[in-house]
Amino acid sequence: MHKKSMLIMLIIVILFMAGCTAKPEAKESTNQESPVPNAVDKVVTINKKDFYQTDLTLYGLMEKIKIEWNRAADQAKLTGTALADKEKYWDEQIAYYDNENVLLQQLIEINAMALLGEEKNYFIPDEKLEQAMKKLEQDIANNQAAMKLVEEYRERDVKKGMQAYVQRSLLRDRVAKDLEKQLIADQSEASEAEINYELNQSYEALYQDQLGSLDITIYRK
């Protein structure tokens, strides 16, 4: 059975599509109520569902949390120059996810492929979503840098936003997993590198086809 880092493999094409304009996230007070989204804050509409600046901020938060988990793993096993190089790399990745073009492309990709999953009648059982949320919350609680990021973002509905992100991501991953299983079945003698390459090609082709079937309006230039 082939083992791979699915998340990195699946979004690699999307990341290269990003632009280069960065914008810092605004800090929210822990006692401040969530602002009501308005038309000015709208960033994209996908099949009549609107996404706002707060959604982009959440996607950035989630990516930065993943980066801090990877940083912690490196800190546990590396020292000296090797660790310093990794620290520099993760700092660059944190800055990368301040780029709203990157976040917009990722938001579109995850939600477009989640819609495809729904078209295939996939669904995420409540218990699986609950387990994923509990694991996410525990992993955040165990990482001081991740906790700080969440506290800076904190809004009244932060948990609700994370749950929606996790649910859409799980649907996207289900679509990707089906592609992986089919490739392994069709090419049982292929190497892991060959499967990885074919998976990226197949996923990107499916994603582009899905984009063509959706009504997407982007409000940010």
mmCIF file of C-alpha atoms in Angstrom:
data_model
loop_
_atom_site.group_PDB
_atom_site.id
_atom_site.type_symbol
_atom_site.label_atom_id
_atom_site.label_comp_id
_atom_site.label_asym_id
_atom_site.label_seq_id
_atom_site.Cartn_x
_atom_site.Cartn_y
_atom_site.Cartn_z
ATOM 1 C CA MET A 1 0.000 0.000 0.000
ATOM 2 C CA HIS A 2 1.385 3.421 -0.892
ATOM 3 C CA LYS A 3 1.794 5.950 1.918
ATOM 4 C CA LYS A 4 1.826 9.641 1.085
ATOM 5 C CA SER A 5 1.246 13.071 2.496
ATOM 6 C CA MET A 6 -2.070 13.673 0.794
ATOM 7 C CA LEU A 7 -2.529 17.307 1.775
ATOM 8 C CA ILE A 8 0.808 18.454 0.338
ATOM 9 C CA MET A 9 0.360 16.420 -2.841
ATOM 10 C CA LEU A 10 -3.153 17.669 -3.450
ATOM 11 C CA ILE A 11 -2.635 21.414 -3.137
ATOM 12 C CA ILE A 12 0.781 21.750 -4.773
ATOM 13 C CA VAL A 13 -0.676 22.886 -8.104
ATOM 14 C CA ILE A 14 -2.963 25.380 -6.412
ATOM 15 C CA LEU A 15 -0.104 27.004 -4.533
ATOM 16 C CA PHE A 16 1.760 27.811 -7.738
ATOM 17 C CA MET A 17 -1.297 29.721 -8.972
ATOM 18 C CA ALA A 18 -1.023 32.300 -6.195
ATOM 19 C CA GLY A 19 -0.051 35.928 -6.618
ATOM 20 C CA CYS A 20 2.300 37.972 -4.464
ATOM 21 C CA THR A 21 0.253 40.558 -2.533
ATOM 22 C CA ALA A 22 0.239 40.058 1.216
ATOM 23 C CA LYS A 23 -2.101 41.535 3.768
ATOM 24 C CA PRO A 24 -1.781 41.060 7.536
ATOM 25 C CA GLU A 25 -4.595 39.540 9.534
ATOM 26 C CA ALA A 26 -6.514 41.751 11.932
ATOM 27 C CA LYS A 27 -6.510 40.767 15.572
ATOM 28 C CA GLU A 28 -9.829 40.194 17.296
ATOM 29 C CA SER A 29 -10.589 40.593 20.963
ATOM 30 C CA THR A 30 -11.717 37.460 22.766
ATOM 31 C CA ASN A 31 -14.789 39.346 23.954
ATOM 32 C CA GLN A 32 -15.670 40.933 20.655
ATOM 33 C CA GLU A 33 -18.690 39.600 18.826
ATOM 34 C CA SER A 34 -18.291 38.489 15.234
ATOM 35 C CA PRO A 35 -19.014 41.253 12.738
ATOM 36 C CA VAL A 36 -21.940 40.743 10.411
ATOM 37 C CA PRO A 37 -20.568 40.093 6.893
ATOM 38 C CA ASN A 38 -21.481 42.685 4.291
ATOM 39 C CA ALA A 39 -21.107 43.050 0.542
ATOM 40 C CA VAL A 40 -17.852 44.983 0.882
ATOM 41 C CA ASP A 41 -16.256 42.013 2.694
ATOM 42 C CA LYS A 42 -17.404 39.453 0.107
ATOM 43 C CA VAL A 43 -14.482 37.792 -1.685
ATOM 44 C CA VAL A 44 -16.043 35.034 -3.812
ATOM 45 C CA THR A 45 -19.363 33.355 -4.577
ATOM 46 C CA ILE A 46 -19.384 29.657 -5.486
ATOM 47 C CA ASN A 47 -22.704 28.317 -6.742
ATOM 48 C CA LYS A 48 -24.628 31.039 -4.884
ATOM 49 C CA LYS A 49 -22.726 30.512 -1.619
ATOM 50 C CA ASP A 50 -20.916 33.652 -0.515
ATOM 51 C CA PHE A 51 -17.529 33.660 1.191
ATOM 52 C CA TYR A 52 -16.219 36.674 3.081
ATOM 53 C CA GLN A 53 -12.987 38.145 4.378
ATOM 54 C CA THR A 54 -13.504 36.247 7.638
ATOM 55 C CA ASP A 55 -13.493 32.998 5.648
ATOM 56 C CA LEU A 56 -10.151 33.891 4.070
ATOM 57 C CA THR A 57 -8.762 34.704 7.501
ATOM 58 C CA LEU A 58 -9.939 31.337 8.810
ATOM 59 C CA TYR A 59 -8.295 29.470 5.942
ATOM 60 C CA GLY A 60 -5.072 31.300 6.675
ATOM 61 C CA LEU A 61 -5.385 30.411 10.345
ATOM 62 C CA MET A 62 -5.820 26.725 9.557
ATOM 63 C CA GLU A 63 -2.766 26.634 7.311
ATOM 64 C CA LYS A 64 -0.638 28.430 9.883
ATOM 65 C CA ILE A 65 -1.748 25.974 12.553
ATOM 66 C CA LYS A 66 -0.554 23.100 10.344
ATOM 67 C CA ILE A 67 2.754 24.893 9.849
ATOM 68 C CA GLU A 68 3.234 25.215 13.618
ATOM 69 C CA TRP A 69 2.590 21.481 14.040
ATOM 70 C CA ASN A 70 5.270 20.750 11.436
ATOM 71 C CA ARG A 71 7.616 23.228 13.096
ATOM 72 C CA ALA A 72 7.131 21.510 16.453
ATOM 73 C CA ALA A 73 7.924 18.129 14.891
ATOM 74 C CA ASP A 74 11.168 19.531 13.485
ATOM 75 C CA GLN A 75 12.056 21.149 16.806
ATOM 76 C CA ALA A 76 11.695 17.758 18.488
ATOM 77 C CA LYS A 77 14.190 16.013 16.196
ATOM 78 C CA LEU A 78 16.581 18.667 14.800
ATOM 79 C CA THR A 79 19.285 20.869 16.273
ATOM 80 C CA GLY A 80 21.851 23.402 15.158
ATOM 81 C CA THR A 81 22.023 24.499 11.533
ATOM 82 C CA ALA A 82 19.460 21.949 10.382
ATOM 83 C CA LEU A 83 16.898 23.333 12.831
ATOM 84 C CA ALA A 84 17.754 26.938 11.971
ATOM 85 C CA ASP A 85 17.190 26.209 8.280
ATOM 86 C CA LYS A 86 13.828 24.625 9.033
ATOM 87 C CA GLU A 87 12.811 27.503 11.286
ATOM 88 C CA LYS A 88 13.556 29.917 8.437
ATOM 89 C CA TYR A 89 11.522 27.783 6.039
ATOM 90 C CA TRP A 90 8.502 27.647 8.347
ATOM 91 C CA ASP A 91 8.698 31.418 8.927
ATOM 92 C CA GLU A 92 8.572 31.880 5.151
ATOM 93 C CA GLN A 93 5.561 29.579 4.956
ATOM 94 C CA ILE A 94 3.763 31.579 7.656
ATOM 95 C CA ALA A 95 4.350 34.752 5.626
ATOM 96 C CA TYR A 96 3.235 32.956 2.462
ATOM 97 C CA TYR A 97 -0.192 32.354 3.974
ATOM 98 C CA ASP A 98 -0.658 36.059 4.568
ATOM 99 C CA ASN A 99 -1.114 36.215 0.791
ATOM 100 C CA GLU A 100 -4.831 36.566 0.093
ATOM 101 C CA ASN A 101 -4.452 35.231 -3.461
ATOM 102 C CA VAL A 102 -3.051 31.983 -2.046
ATOM 103 C CA LEU A 103 -5.911 31.708 0.428
ATOM 104 C CA LEU A 104 -8.529 32.520 -2.197
ATOM 105 C CA GLN A 105 -7.267 29.800 -4.528
ATOM 106 C CA GLN A 106 -7.241 27.300 -1.682
ATOM 107 C CA LEU A 107 -10.732 28.253 -0.534
ATOM 108 C CA ILE A 108 -12.027 27.746 -4.068
ATOM 109 C CA GLU A 109 -10.208 24.423 -4.460
ATOM 110 C CA ILE A 110 -11.450 22.903 -1.210
ATOM 111 C CA ASN A 111 -15.041 24.013 -1.685
ATOM 112 C CA ALA A 112 -15.170 23.123 -5.380
ATOM 113 C CA MET A 113 -13.985 19.590 -4.689
ATOM 114 C CA ALA A 114 -16.251 19.296 -1.644
ATOM 115 C CA LEU A 115 -19.165 20.123 -3.949
ATOM 116 C CA LEU A 116 -17.988 17.348 -6.251
ATOM 117 C CA GLY A 117 -17.989 15.016 -3.277
ATOM 118 C CA GLU A 118 -21.583 15.990 -2.528
ATOM 119 C CA GLU A 119 -22.496 15.365 -6.172
ATOM 120 C CA LYS A 120 -21.116 11.848 -5.700
ATOM 121 C CA ASN A 121 -23.399 11.506 -2.651
ATOM 122 C CA TYR A 122 -20.488 11.431 -0.227
ATOM 123 C CA PHE A 123 -21.196 12.639 3.272
ATOM 124 C CA ILE A 124 -19.264 13.011 6.492
ATOM 125 C CA PRO A 125 -20.956 11.155 9.375
ATOM 126 C CA ASP A 126 -21.530 13.303 12.438
ATOM 127 C CA GLU A 127 -19.344 11.044 14.557
ATOM 128 C CA LYS A 128 -16.414 11.309 12.130
ATOM 129 C CA LEU A 129 -16.714 15.088 12.027
ATOM 130 C CA GLU A 130 -16.908 15.199 15.814
ATOM 131 C CA GLN A 131 -13.792 13.022 16.105
ATOM 132 C CA ALA A 132 -11.927 15.236 13.636
ATOM 133 C CA MET A 133 -12.921 18.351 15.566
ATOM 134 C CA LYS A 134 -11.859 16.854 18.906
ATOM 135 C CA LYS A 135 -8.492 15.885 17.451
ATOM 136 C CA LEU A 136 -8.063 19.355 15.964
ATOM 137 C CA GLU A 137 -8.884 21.042 19.262
ATOM 138 C CA GLN A 138 -6.563 18.728 21.205
ATOM 139 C CA ASP A 139 -3.704 19.209 18.753
ATOM 140 C CA ILE A 140 -4.125 22.989 18.980
ATOM 141 C CA ALA A 141 -4.220 22.851 22.785
ATOM 142 C CA ASN A 142 -0.952 20.890 22.776
ATOM 143 C CA ASN A 143 0.883 23.466 20.666
ATOM 144 C CA GLN A 144 1.553 26.872 22.222
ATOM 145 C CA ALA A 145 2.148 28.632 18.895
ATOM 146 C CA ALA A 146 -1.089 27.220 17.458
ATOM 147 C CA MET A 147 -2.984 28.310 20.581
ATOM 148 C CA LYS A 148 -1.619 31.830 20.192
ATOM 149 C CA LEU A 149 -2.801 31.950 16.581
ATOM 150 C CA VAL A 150 -6.295 30.874 17.595
ATOM 151 C CA GLU A 151 -6.407 33.419 20.409
ATOM 152 C CA GLU A 152 -5.413 36.194 18.004
ATOM 153 C CA TYR A 153 -8.165 35.137 15.598
ATOM 154 C CA ARG A 154 -10.701 34.430 18.313
ATOM 155 C CA GLU A 155 -14.299 35.293 17.473
ATOM 156 C CA ARG A 156 -17.590 34.133 18.895
ATOM 157 C CA ASP A 157 -18.097 31.618 16.073
ATOM 158 C CA VAL A 158 -14.488 30.443 15.632
ATOM 159 C CA LYS A 159 -15.396 26.822 16.411
ATOM 160 C CA LYS A 160 -18.277 26.908 13.938
ATOM 161 C CA GLY A 161 -15.940 28.229 11.258
ATOM 162 C CA MET A 162 -13.374 25.511 11.956
ATOM 163 C CA GLN A 163 -16.046 22.824 11.817
ATOM 164 C CA ALA A 164 -17.179 24.003 8.382
ATOM 165 C CA TYR A 165 -13.559 24.026 7.193
ATOM 166 C CA VAL A 166 -12.949 20.502 8.490
ATOM 167 C CA GLN A 167 -16.178 19.197 6.945
ATOM 168 C CA ARG A 168 -15.347 20.633 3.510
ATOM 169 C CA SER A 169 -11.755 19.384 3.742
ATOM 170 C CA LEU A 170 -12.892 15.856 4.615
ATOM 171 C CA LEU A 171 -15.183 15.812 1.583
ATOM 172 C CA ARG A 172 -12.335 17.027 -0.634
ATOM 173 C CA ASP A 173 -10.045 14.363 0.800
ATOM 174 C CA ARG A 174 -12.651 11.670 0.107
ATOM 175 C CA VAL A 175 -12.636 12.636 -3.568
ATOM 176 C CA ALA A 176 -8.833 12.484 -3.623
ATOM 177 C CA LYS A 177 -8.751 9.155 -1.798
ATOM 178 C CA ASP A 178 -11.026 7.617 -4.405
ATOM 179 C CA LEU A 179 -8.636 8.762 -7.129
ATOM 180 C CA GLU A 180 -5.723 7.258 -5.223
ATOM 181 C CA LYS A 181 -7.467 3.905 -4.759
ATOM 182 C CA GLN A 182 -8.368 3.728 -8.441
ATOM 183 C CA LEU A 183 -4.805 4.528 -9.517
ATOM 184 C CA ILE A 184 -3.363 1.871 -7.219
ATOM 185 C CA ALA A 185 -5.862 -0.679 -8.529
ATOM 186 C CA ASP A 186 -5.173 0.210 -12.176
ATOM 187 C CA GLN A 187 -1.384 0.453 -11.774
ATOM 188 C CA SER A 188 -0.541 -2.130 -9.139
ATOM 189 C CA GLU A 189 3.062 -2.394 -10.336
ATOM 190 C CA ALA A 190 3.698 1.360 -10.342
ATOM 191 C CA SER A 191 6.167 2.890 -7.908
ATOM 192 C CA GLU A 192 5.121 5.338 -5.208
ATOM 193 C CA ALA A 193 6.663 8.195 -7.202
ATOM 194 C CA GLU A 194 4.692 7.177 -10.290
ATOM 195 C CA ILE A 195 1.451 6.968 -8.316
ATOM 196 C CA ASN A 196 2.155 10.379 -6.774
ATOM 197 C CA TYR A 197 2.694 11.901 -10.209
ATOM 198 C CA GLU A 198 -0.442 10.338 -11.665
ATOM 199 C CA LEU A 199 -2.439 11.366 -8.603
ATOM 200 C CA ASN A 200 -1.431 14.993 -9.019
ATOM 201 C CA GLN A 201 -2.246 14.900 -12.733
ATOM 202 C CA SER A 202 -5.616 13.208 -12.220
ATOM 203 C CA TYR A 203 -6.590 15.465 -9.332
ATOM 204 C CA GLU A 204 -5.694 18.633 -11.221
ATOM 205 C CA ALA A 205 -7.638 17.488 -14.302
ATOM 206 C CA LEU A 206 -10.660 16.663 -12.149
ATOM 207 C CA TYR A 207 -10.383 19.992 -10.347
ATOM 208 C CA GLN A 208 -10.209 21.978 -13.582
ATOM 209 C CA ASP A 209 -13.221 20.079 -14.928
ATOM 210 C CA GLN A 210 -15.119 20.792 -11.720
ATOM 211 C CA LEU A 211 -14.271 24.492 -11.915
ATOM 212 C CA GLY A 212 -15.791 24.603 -15.382
ATOM 213 C CA SER A 213 -19.074 23.253 -14.031
ATOM 214 C CA LEU A 214 -19.424 25.821 -11.235
ATOM 215 C CA ASP A 215 -20.694 29.384 -11.180
ATOM 216 C CA ILE A 216 -17.842 31.304 -9.527
ATOM 217 C CA THR A 217 -17.623 35.079 -9.092
ATOM 218 C CA ILE A 218 -14.470 36.582 -7.589
ATOM 219 C CA TYR A 219 -14.786 40.082 -6.118
ATOM 220 C CA ARG A 220 -11.120 40.685 -5.332
ATOM 221 C CA LYS A 221 -8.657 41.791 -7.998
#
